[in-house]
Coordinates of C-alpha atoms in Angstrom, one line a residue:
M1 CA -38.2 -30.6 4.5
S2 CA -35.0 -30.2 3.0
R3 CA -35.1 -28.7 -0.3
T4 CA -33.9 -31.3 -2.9
R5 CA -30.5 -30.5 -4.3
T6 CA -32.0 -29.9 -7.9
A7 CA -34.0 -27.3 -6.7
M8 CA -31.3 -25.7 -4.8
L9 CA -28.9 -25.4 -7.0
A10 CA -31.7 -23.8 -10.0
A11 CA -32.0 -21.6 -7.0
L12 CA -28.0 -20.9 -6.9
A13 CA -28.1 -20.2 -10.7
L14 CA -30.4 -17.7 -10.5
V15 CA -28.1 -16.1 -7.4
A16 CA -25.0 -15.9 -9.6
G17 CA -26.3 -13.4 -11.7
A18 CA -26.3 -10.7 -9.2
S19 CA -22.5 -9.1 -9.5
G20 CA -20.7 -9.3 -6.1
T21 CA -23.1 -11.9 -4.5
A22 CA -21.7 -14.5 -2.2
L23 CA -22.4 -18.1 -3.7
A24 CA -22.7 -21.0 -1.3
A25 CA -24.6 -24.1 -1.3
T26 CA -26.7 -25.3 1.7
V27 CA -26.3 -29.1 1.6
P28 CA -29.8 -30.7 2.5
E29 CA -30.4 -32.0 6.3
D30 CA -30.9 -35.7 4.8
I31 CA -27.1 -35.9 3.7
G32 CA -25.9 -36.2 6.8
T33 CA -23.2 -33.6 7.4
A34 CA -21.6 -34.7 10.4
A35 CA -20.1 -37.5 8.8
V36 CA -19.0 -35.7 6.0
P37 CA -14.9 -34.9 6.5
C38 CA -14.4 -31.5 4.7
T39 CA -16.5 -28.7 3.9
V40 CA -16.2 -26.0 1.4
D41 CA -17.0 -22.9 1.1
Y42 CA -17.5 -21.4 -2.4
K43 CA -18.3 -17.4 -3.0
V44 CA -18.0 -15.6 -6.0
Q45 CA -17.0 -11.7 -5.1
N46 CA -17.1 -10.0 -8.1
Q47 CA -18.6 -10.5 -11.1
W48 CA -18.7 -8.5 -14.6
D49 CA -20.3 -9.6 -17.7
T50 CA -17.5 -11.8 -19.0
G51 CA -15.4 -12.7 -15.8
F52 CA -15.4 -13.1 -12.0
T53 CA -13.2 -13.4 -9.2
A54 CA -13.8 -16.0 -6.7
A55 CA -12.3 -17.2 -2.9
V56 CA -12.6 -20.8 -1.9
T57 CA -12.0 -22.0 1.7
V58 CA -12.0 -25.4 2.6
T59 CA -11.7 -27.0 6.4
N60 CA -10.8 -30.3 6.9
S61 CA -12.4 -32.4 9.6
G62 CA -10.8 -35.6 8.8
A63 CA -7.4 -36.9 9.6
A64 CA -4.4 -33.9 9.4
K65 CA -2.8 -33.4 6.2
S66 CA 1.0 -32.3 4.6
N67 CA -0.4 -31.4 1.3
W68 CA -4.1 -31.1 -0.3
S69 CA -5.8 -31.0 -3.7
V70 CA -9.2 -29.8 -4.5
K71 CA -11.3 -30.4 -7.4
W72 CA -14.7 -29.4 -9.1
S73 CA -16.1 -29.5 -12.1
Y74 CA -18.3 -26.5 -14.0
A75 CA -21.5 -27.0 -15.7
G76 CA -20.9 -24.1 -17.6
N77 CA -17.8 -22.5 -19.8
Q78 CA -16.1 -20.7 -16.9
K79 CA -12.3 -20.7 -17.3
V80 CA -10.1 -20.1 -14.4
T81 CA -7.5 -17.8 -16.0
S82 CA -5.2 -16.9 -12.9
G83 CA -5.2 -17.9 -9.0
W84 CA -3.8 -16.9 -5.2
N85 CA -2.6 -19.3 -2.9
A86 CA -3.3 -22.4 -4.5
K87 CA -1.7 -24.0 -8.2
I88 CA -4.8 -24.1 -10.3
S89 CA -5.2 -26.3 -13.5
Q90 CA -8.2 -26.9 -15.7
S91 CA -9.0 -29.8 -18.2
G92 CA -11.9 -28.8 -20.0
A93 CA -14.9 -28.4 -17.4
A94 CA -12.8 -29.8 -14.7
V95 CA -10.3 -27.8 -11.9
T96 CA -8.0 -28.6 -9.6
A97 CA -6.4 -26.7 -6.8
T98 CA -3.4 -27.7 -5.0
N99 CA -1.5 -26.0 -2.1
E100 CA 1.4 -24.0 -2.6
T101 CA 4.9 -25.1 -0.5
Y102 CA 3.5 -22.5 2.2
N103 CA 0.6 -24.1 2.7
G104 CA 0.1 -27.5 2.4
T105 CA -0.3 -28.3 6.2
L106 CA -4.1 -28.8 7.1
S107 CA -4.5 -29.7 10.2
T108 CA -8.2 -31.3 11.6
G109 CA -10.7 -28.9 12.0
G110 CA -8.3 -26.8 10.7
S111 CA -9.0 -24.3 6.8
V112 CA -7.0 -23.0 3.9
S113 CA -8.5 -20.5 1.5
F114 CA -7.1 -19.4 -2.0
G115 CA -8.7 -17.6 -4.6
F116 CA -9.0 -17.5 -8.7
Q117 CA -10.1 -15.1 -11.3
G118 CA -12.2 -16.6 -14.3
S119 CA -14.2 -15.9 -17.0
Y120 CA -17.6 -17.0 -18.3
S121 CA -20.3 -16.1 -20.9
G122 CA -24.2 -16.9 -20.1
T123 CA -24.4 -18.0 -16.1
N124 CA -22.1 -18.3 -13.8
A125 CA -23.5 -21.3 -11.4
I126 CA -21.3 -22.8 -8.7
P127 CA -20.2 -25.9 -9.0
A128 CA -22.5 -28.7 -7.4
T129 CA -19.7 -31.2 -5.9
F130 CA -16.2 -30.5 -4.7
T131 CA -13.9 -33.1 -3.3
L132 CA -10.6 -33.5 -1.0
D133 CA -7.8 -35.3 -2.0
G134 CA -10.6 -37.5 -3.5
V135 CA -13.3 -37.3 -0.8
T136 CA -17.0 -36.0 -1.2
C137 CA -16.9 -32.6 0.4
N138 CA -20.1 -30.8 2.5
V139 CA -20.9 -27.7 0.7
D140 CA -21.3 -24.9 3.3
G141 CA -24.3 -23.2 3.5
G142 CA -25.5 -19.3 3.3
G143 CA -26.3 -17.9 -0.3
G144 CA -29.4 -19.4 -1.1
P145 CA -32.8 -17.3 -1.8
T146 CA -34.4 -18.0 1.0
D147 CA -31.4 -17.7 3.3
P148 CA -31.0 -14.2 5.2
P149 CA -28.1 -12.5 4.1
D150 CA -24.8 -12.5 6.2
P151 CA -24.4 -9.3 8.9
D152 CA -21.7 -7.2 8.2
P153 CA -19.5 -8.5 10.6
T154 CA -17.6 -5.0 11.0
G155 CA -20.3 -2.5 11.2
P156 CA -19.5 0.9 10.2
K157 CA -16.0 2.1 9.2
V158 CA -14.6 4.2 12.2
D159 CA -13.0 7.9 11.6
N160 CA -9.8 6.9 12.8
P161 CA -8.5 3.2 12.4
Y162 CA -5.6 4.1 14.5
S163 CA -7.5 5.0 17.2
G164 CA -7.5 2.5 19.8
A165 CA -6.1 -0.1 17.8
K166 CA -2.6 -1.9 17.5
V167 CA -0.5 -2.1 14.5
Y168 CA 0.6 -5.1 12.5
V169 CA 4.7 -5.5 13.1
N170 CA 5.7 -7.2 9.9
P171 CA 7.8 -10.6 11.3
E172 CA 9.9 -10.2 8.3
W173 CA 11.1 -7.0 8.8
S174 CA 11.3 -7.2 12.6
A175 CA 13.9 -10.2 12.4
N176 CA 15.7 -8.0 10.3
A177 CA 15.9 -5.3 12.4
A178 CA 16.6 -7.2 15.3
A179 CA 19.8 -9.4 13.6
E180 CA 21.3 -5.6 13.8
P181 CA 23.7 -4.4 16.6
G182 CA 20.7 -2.7 18.5
G183 CA 18.3 -2.8 16.4
S184 CA 15.9 -5.1 19.0
R185 CA 15.5 -1.2 20.4
I186 CA 12.8 -1.2 17.8
A187 CA 12.2 -4.2 16.3
N188 CA 9.0 -4.6 17.3
Q189 CA 7.4 -1.0 15.8
P190 CA 5.0 -1.9 12.7
T191 CA 5.6 -0.9 9.6
G192 CA 4.1 -1.0 5.9
V193 CA 4.1 -4.0 3.8
W194 CA 4.9 -3.2 0.0
L195 CA 3.0 -5.2 -2.7
D196 CA 5.0 -3.9 -5.0
R197 CA 4.5 -6.6 -7.7
I198 CA 2.1 -8.8 -8.2
A199 CA 4.2 -11.8 -7.0
A200 CA 4.3 -10.6 -3.9
I201 CA 0.3 -11.0 -3.5
N202 CA 1.3 -14.8 -3.1
G203 CA 5.0 -14.4 -1.6
A204 CA 7.8 -13.7 -4.1
G205 CA 11.9 -14.8 -3.1
G206 CA 10.6 -16.8 0.0
K207 CA 8.9 -13.7 1.4
M208 CA 5.3 -13.7 2.9
G209 CA 2.5 -13.1 0.8
L210 CA -0.8 -11.3 1.6
R211 CA -2.9 -13.8 3.0
A212 CA 0.5 -15.0 5.3
H213 CA 0.8 -11.9 6.5
L214 CA -2.9 -11.4 6.9
D215 CA -2.9 -14.7 8.9
E216 CA -0.2 -13.5 11.1
A217 CA -2.3 -10.3 12.3
L218 CA -5.3 -12.1 13.5
K219 CA -2.4 -14.1 15.6
Q220 CA -0.9 -10.5 16.8
K221 CA -4.7 -9.4 17.0
G222 CA -5.8 -10.7 20.2
S223 CA -9.0 -9.7 21.3
G224 CA -8.3 -5.9 20.7
E225 CA -8.5 -3.9 17.3
L226 CA -5.6 -4.4 14.5
V227 CA -4.6 -2.3 11.8
V228 CA -2.7 -3.7 9.2
Q229 CA -0.6 -1.3 6.8
L230 CA -0.2 -2.2 3.1
V231 CA 1.3 -0.5 0.3
I232 CA -0.7 -0.8 -3.0
Y233 CA 2.5 0.4 -5.4
N234 CA 2.5 -1.3 -9.0
L235 CA 1.1 1.4 -11.3
P236 CA 1.5 0.9 -15.5
G237 CA 4.5 3.1 -15.8
R238 CA 5.1 3.7 -11.9
D239 CA 7.0 6.5 -11.1
C240 CA 7.9 8.0 -14.3
A241 CA 10.0 10.7 -13.1
A242 CA 12.2 8.1 -11.4
L243 CA 13.9 5.4 -12.1
A244 CA 14.8 3.0 -8.9
S245 CA 11.5 2.2 -8.3
N246 CA 10.4 1.5 -11.8
G247 CA 7.6 -1.0 -11.9
E248 CA 6.7 -4.2 -13.9
L249 CA 4.0 -3.0 -15.7
G250 CA 4.3 -0.8 -18.8
P251 CA 2.7 2.0 -19.5
T252 CA -0.4 0.5 -21.2
E253 CA -1.0 -2.2 -19.2
I254 CA -3.6 -0.9 -17.2
D255 CA -5.9 -4.2 -18.0
K256 CA -3.0 -6.6 -16.5
Y257 CA -3.1 -4.0 -13.5
K258 CA -6.7 -4.4 -12.9
T259 CA -7.0 -8.0 -13.2
Q260 CA -3.9 -9.5 -11.8
Y261 CA -2.8 -6.5 -9.1
I262 CA -6.1 -5.1 -7.9
D263 CA -8.6 -7.8 -8.5
P264 CA -6.5 -10.6 -6.5
I265 CA -5.6 -8.3 -3.3
A266 CA -9.0 -7.4 -3.4
A267 CA -10.5 -11.1 -3.2
I268 CA -7.8 -11.6 -0.3
L269 CA -9.1 -8.4 1.5
A270 CA -12.6 -9.0 1.2
D271 CA -12.4 -12.7 3.1
P272 CA -14.6 -13.1 5.6
K273 CA -11.8 -14.4 7.8
Y274 CA -10.4 -11.0 8.0
A275 CA -12.8 -8.9 8.1
S276 CA -11.5 -8.0 12.2
L277 CA -9.0 -6.0 11.0
R278 CA -8.9 -2.6 10.1
I279 CA -6.7 -2.9 7.1
V280 CA -5.2 0.7 5.7
N281 CA -4.3 1.0 2.0
T282 CA -1.5 3.6 0.7
V283 CA -2.6 4.0 -2.8
E284 CA -0.1 4.3 -5.3
L285 CA 2.9 6.1 -3.7
D286 CA 4.3 9.2 -6.2
S287 CA 2.2 8.6 -9.2
L288 CA -0.2 11.4 -9.1
P289 CA 1.8 14.4 -8.3
N290 CA 4.3 13.3 -11.2
L291 CA 1.3 14.3 -13.4
V292 CA 2.0 17.6 -11.7
T293 CA 5.3 18.9 -11.4
N294 CA 7.0 15.9 -14.4
V295 CA 4.9 16.8 -17.1
S296 CA 5.3 19.1 -20.1
P297 CA 6.0 22.2 -20.1
R298 CA 7.4 22.1 -16.8
V299 CA 11.6 22.2 -16.9
T300 CA 11.3 18.9 -14.7
A301 CA 9.2 17.3 -17.0
T302 CA 10.2 13.5 -17.9
P303 CA 8.9 11.9 -21.7
N304 CA 7.5 8.8 -19.5
C305 CA 5.2 11.2 -17.3
D306 CA 4.5 12.7 -20.5
T307 CA 3.4 9.6 -21.6
M308 CA 1.2 8.7 -18.5
K309 CA -0.7 11.9 -18.5
A310 CA -1.7 12.0 -22.0
N311 CA -3.0 7.7 -21.7
G312 CA -5.2 8.6 -18.5
N313 CA -3.6 5.3 -16.5
Y314 CA -2.3 6.6 -13.3
I315 CA -5.6 8.3 -13.2
K316 CA -7.4 5.1 -14.5
G317 CA -5.6 2.9 -11.7
V318 CA -5.7 5.0 -8.8
G319 CA -9.5 5.3 -9.1
Y320 CA -9.9 2.0 -9.8
A321 CA -8.0 0.8 -6.4
L322 CA -9.9 2.8 -4.5
N323 CA -13.3 1.6 -6.0
K324 CA -12.7 -1.9 -5.8
L325 CA -10.7 -1.5 -2.2
G326 CA -13.3 0.9 -0.8
D327 CA -16.2 -1.3 -1.5
I328 CA -14.7 -3.8 1.4
A329 CA -16.0 -2.6 5.1
N330 CA -12.8 -3.0 6.9
V331 CA -10.6 -1.3 4.6
Y332 CA -9.3 2.4 4.8
N333 CA -7.6 4.1 2.0
Y334 CA -5.1 6.5 2.2
V335 CA -3.9 8.2 -1.0
D336 CA -0.1 9.5 -1.4
A337 CA 0.2 13.2 -1.6
G338 CA 3.9 14.0 -1.7
H339 CA 5.3 15.8 0.4
H340 CA 5.9 20.0 1.3
G341 CA 9.3 19.7 -0.6
W342 CA 7.7 18.6 -3.6
L343 CA 4.1 19.9 -3.7
G344 CA 4.0 22.9 -1.5
W345 CA 4.6 25.7 -3.8
D346 CA 1.3 27.9 -5.0
D347 CA 1.3 26.2 -8.9
N348 CA 1.6 22.6 -7.2
F349 CA -0.5 22.4 -4.0
S350 CA -4.4 23.0 -5.3
A351 CA -3.8 21.2 -8.4
S352 CA -2.6 18.2 -6.9
V353 CA -5.7 18.0 -4.6
Q354 CA -7.7 18.6 -7.8
L355 CA -5.7 15.9 -9.6
I356 CA -6.6 13.2 -6.7
K357 CA -10.1 14.3 -6.7
Q358 CA -10.3 13.5 -10.5
A359 CA -8.8 10.1 -9.8
A360 CA -11.1 9.3 -6.6
T361 CA -14.1 10.1 -9.2
A362 CA -13.2 7.8 -11.8
E363 CA -13.5 3.9 -12.6
G364 CA -16.4 4.0 -10.1
A365 CA -14.4 5.1 -6.9
T366 CA -16.2 8.4 -5.1
V367 CA -14.7 10.9 -2.6
N368 CA -16.2 8.4 0.4
D369 CA -13.7 5.4 -0.7
V370 CA -10.7 7.6 0.7
A371 CA -10.1 7.9 3.9
G372 CA -7.4 10.1 4.1
F373 CA -4.1 10.9 2.4
I374 CA -0.7 10.0 3.5
T375 CA 2.6 12.3 3.1
N376 CA 6.4 11.9 3.6
T377 CA 6.1 8.3 2.2
A378 CA 9.5 7.3 2.2
N379 CA 11.1 10.6 2.5
Y380 CA 13.0 12.3 4.7
S381 CA 11.2 15.8 5.2
A382 CA 11.2 16.9 9.1
L383 CA 8.1 16.6 10.9
K384 CA 8.2 20.2 12.6
E385 CA 11.1 23.0 12.0
Q386 CA 11.4 23.8 15.5
Y387 CA 13.7 27.1 15.1
F388 CA 11.9 29.3 12.4
T389 CA 8.6 29.5 10.6
I390 CA 7.4 30.2 7.3
S391 CA 6.2 34.0 8.3
D392 CA 9.8 35.1 9.9
S393 CA 11.9 37.5 8.0
V394 CA 15.6 38.6 8.6
N395 CA 16.6 42.0 7.5
G396 CA 13.5 42.7 5.7
K397 CA 13.4 39.4 3.6
S398 CA 11.1 36.6 4.4
V399 CA 12.4 33.3 4.9
R400 CA 10.6 31.7 1.7
E401 CA 13.2 34.0 -0.2
S402 CA 15.9 31.7 1.5
K403 CA 17.6 29.1 -1.1
W404 CA 16.2 26.5 1.2
V405 CA 12.6 27.2 1.2
D406 CA 12.9 28.6 -2.0
W407 CA 9.3 30.1 -2.0
N408 CA 7.6 27.2 -0.7
R409 CA 5.0 27.9 1.2
Y410 CA 5.5 25.3 4.3
V411 CA 8.8 24.6 5.8
D412 CA 8.1 20.6 7.5
E413 CA 5.5 17.9 7.0
L414 CA 3.3 18.7 10.0
S415 CA 2.0 22.1 9.1
Y416 CA 1.7 20.7 4.9
A417 CA -0.2 17.8 5.8
Q418 CA -2.7 19.7 8.2
A419 CA -3.3 22.8 4.9
F420 CA -3.4 19.5 2.6
R421 CA -6.1 18.0 4.6
A422 CA -7.9 21.5 4.6
E423 CA -7.3 22.0 1.0
A424 CA -9.0 18.7 0.2
V425 CA -12.0 19.2 2.4
N426 CA -12.2 22.2 0.9
Q427 CA -12.5 20.9 -2.6
G428 CA -15.1 18.4 -1.8
F429 CA -13.8 15.6 0.1
P430 CA -15.3 14.4 3.3
S431 CA -15.1 16.4 6.5
G432 CA -13.3 13.7 8.3
V433 CA -10.4 12.6 6.0
G434 CA -7.2 12.3 7.9
M435 CA -3.8 12.1 7.3
L436 CA -0.6 10.5 7.8
I437 CA 2.9 10.8 7.9
D438 CA 5.4 8.4 7.4
T439 CA 8.6 9.7 10.2
S440 CA 10.5 6.3 9.7
R441 CA 13.3 8.4 8.6
N442 CA 13.2 12.1 9.2
G443 CA 14.2 12.4 13.0
W444 CA 17.9 14.2 11.6
G445 CA 19.2 13.4 15.3
G446 CA 22.7 13.3 15.8
S447 CA 25.6 15.6 16.4
A448 CA 24.5 17.8 13.1
R449 CA 21.0 18.2 14.8
P450 CA 21.0 22.2 15.8
T451 CA 20.1 23.0 19.1
G452 CA 18.8 26.7 18.2
P453 CA 18.0 29.2 16.0
G454 CA 20.8 30.3 13.2
A455 CA 22.7 33.5 13.5
M456 CA 20.3 36.8 12.0
T457 CA 23.3 37.8 9.6
D458 CA 21.1 36.8 6.7
V459 CA 17.8 34.7 5.3
D460 CA 20.0 31.8 4.3
T461 CA 22.4 31.6 7.0
Y462 CA 19.2 31.8 9.8
V463 CA 17.4 29.2 7.9
N464 CA 20.6 27.1 7.2
G465 CA 21.8 27.3 10.9
G466 CA 18.4 26.0 12.4
R467 CA 16.8 23.8 9.9
I468 CA 16.2 20.1 11.3
D469 CA 16.4 18.8 8.0
R470 CA 20.0 18.5 7.1
R471 CA 19.6 17.4 3.2
I472 CA 21.8 19.1 0.5
N473 CA 18.1 20.3 -1.2
T474 CA 14.8 18.9 -0.3
G475 CA 14.2 17.4 -4.0
N476 CA 16.8 14.8 -2.6
W477 CA 15.1 11.4 -2.2
C478 CA 17.2 8.5 -1.9
N479 CA 18.9 6.9 0.8
Q480 CA 19.7 10.2 2.6
S481 CA 23.1 10.6 4.1
G482 CA 22.7 11.6 7.8
A483 CA 19.1 10.6 8.4
G484 CA 17.4 9.2 11.4
L485 CA 14.2 7.4 12.8
G486 CA 11.9 9.8 13.7
E487 CA 8.7 10.0 16.2
R488 CA 7.7 6.2 16.7
P489 CA 4.4 5.1 15.4
Q490 CA 1.4 6.6 17.1
A491 CA -2.2 7.7 17.1
S492 CA -4.0 10.7 16.9
P493 CA -0.4 12.8 17.5
A494 CA -1.8 16.3 15.9
A495 CA -4.8 18.1 14.9
G496 CA -5.8 16.6 11.7
I497 CA -3.6 13.2 11.7
D498 CA -5.0 10.4 12.2
A499 CA -1.4 8.8 12.7
Y500 CA 2.5 9.0 12.6
V501 CA 3.5 5.7 10.5
W502 CA 6.8 4.0 9.7
M503 CA 5.2 3.0 6.2
K504 CA 8.7 2.4 4.5
P505 CA 10.4 -0.2 6.5
P506 CA 13.8 1.5 8.1
G507 CA 16.4 0.1 6.4
E508 CA 14.9 -1.3 3.1
S509 CA 17.0 0.8 0.5
D510 CA 15.7 3.6 -1.7
G511 CA 17.7 2.4 -4.9
A512 CA 21.1 1.0 -5.9
S513 CA 23.9 3.4 -5.8
S514 CA 25.2 1.9 -9.3
A515 CA 23.5 -0.2 -12.0
I516 CA 23.1 -3.6 -10.8
P517 CA 21.3 -6.7 -13.3
N518 CA 18.1 -7.9 -11.4
D519 CA 14.3 -9.3 -12.6
E520 CA 12.6 -7.1 -10.2
G521 CA 12.5 -4.3 -13.1
K522 CA 14.3 -1.7 -11.0
G523 CA 16.6 0.3 -12.8
F524 CA 19.5 2.6 -12.0
D525 CA 18.6 6.2 -10.6
R526 CA 21.5 8.8 -10.8
M527 CA 20.0 10.3 -7.3
C528 CA 21.0 7.0 -5.6
D529 CA 24.7 8.2 -6.9
P530 CA 26.5 10.1 -3.7
T531 CA 28.5 11.0 -7.1
Y532 CA 26.2 12.8 -8.7
T533 CA 25.8 16.6 -9.3
G534 CA 22.1 16.6 -9.8
N535 CA 19.3 17.7 -12.1
P536 CA 16.4 20.4 -12.2
R537 CA 14.1 18.4 -9.7
N538 CA 17.1 19.1 -7.1
N539 CA 18.1 22.0 -8.1
N540 CA 21.1 20.9 -9.6
N541 CA 22.3 19.8 -6.6
M542 CA 25.0 16.9 -5.1
S543 CA 22.3 14.0 -4.8
G544 CA 22.9 13.4 -1.1
A545 CA 23.0 9.9 -1.2
L546 CA 24.7 7.1 0.7
P547 CA 27.7 4.6 -1.2
N548 CA 27.0 0.8 -2.0
S549 CA 23.3 1.0 -1.6
P550 CA 21.5 -2.2 -2.5
L551 CA 18.1 -2.3 -4.9
S552 CA 15.2 -0.6 -3.4
G553 CA 13.4 -2.7 -1.1
H554 CA 16.3 -4.5 0.0
W555 CA 18.2 -4.8 3.3
F556 CA 20.7 -1.9 3.3
S557 CA 22.6 -2.7 6.9
A558 CA 24.6 0.5 6.9
Q559 CA 21.9 2.9 6.3
F560 CA 19.7 1.0 9.3
Q561 CA 22.6 1.6 11.4
Q562 CA 23.2 5.2 10.5
L563 CA 19.3 5.6 11.1
M564 CA 19.6 4.2 14.7
Q565 CA 22.5 6.2 16.0
N566 CA 20.9 9.9 14.5
A567 CA 17.2 8.8 15.8
Y568 CA 15.1 11.6 17.4
P569 CA 13.4 11.2 19.8
P570 CA 16.9 9.7 20.0
L571 CA 16.7 5.9 20.9
S572 CA 17.2 4.6 24.8

């Protein structure tokens, strides 16, 4: 005998009290589900004392639709506060969700998913009835107290998500690359998808949103494994030591970061539809290292970084992101670890690992929420200096005394990344943590690339003559002149390295070379101005930036052409 609807809903009301429990009602067998033209699956994914996030999947068994509208009513005082992948409105207890412009098509047998965040007090019972365009739907089964729990579709996490897997090719970046002369040679390479503002979750400025990328990834996946690379990048007071990539959230807007940015991302990534994907998150670039190197009393300190250290919102934000995203079975979090030319000095190196561990144990996170670390993201540090090592000396002087190395312990990213991993394990991170190195722009090929060691005249001549990295100073980071594509993305290329990746999509600008009014929260940083003579963070050297660059993240054709020209290994 089937359960009565009354008993079923009473049971669901009890289940609703459990945080994170999937809530779905089983329609009694005597209703005749075969004749129902639609099915709705409503799941509460996260729940706390005053709020919750939910995911809704609608399957259409009737005629194909070009637009759709889903409605339900709450029995309690639930209020929808924000949503994604649907336009959601509420009048009293009645809620209406209609399609966005990009997901109105709903074929026969097809499904569409959307999500939202809500508030409540008391009981958060699931709605009893849903309609699709006015027709009552079946409420899909699975969450009642007598039903067995759904099995974990992914099983335990693998040691290296890149091992044996393809990596997602962003069709938007691929199209930009293919449109450039010669760009088809690399248009099939995987790159990171940057979620650099709240609007990017649903898609802003005509670009694909997160669900659209994940749906495309399912198509690319086929029968094998596939990694999707996301950049989680929207902390309050973001990039406190720079201006070109300042974010939309002010220094104190930590609650908005949690509820309007991380929570919606987590809700989408937790959708069972995407459980077969391996999702790699690179978490908050250029944030925590700033709290080591650019705070008082250091000469490189900025007031903004002092503010972010004092209010703790970088620590809270990273911890919250690691906790929420790390709880998802098929998600792998890699925390930003700067690069050797930033953190390779004795007074930065160990302190940076300590600070990352502080964040990784804040806001409910643990070190087990960290799959590894990523270095050199959107930077230019050479992967491997072939023609000198940190242990070399010339006429009794160590290369550490050269102006280029400047007492750093590391001369390239590979040695730095391997040492960073060892220090992280030493400080309590799991022994299986891995490293990613962004090689999108650190090839430094072309005619300026050295073919052998520098002359042994003195230590500066030796280092400058043989160094692969041709920047003026390792502190230069914006649209560097002379750079080239580096090693192509590949899994397990060296000991302790999970993958070489192109997390920064080649051809996307680091920042504008002059002030450009915009609504993206992006300021003008003089380090992107080729006429700038520098600051303490680059030892007051010229910026080395290319001219006529657009806003950060916008397509920069001249840079893309130079990156291909100077690629190493060279492009065929």
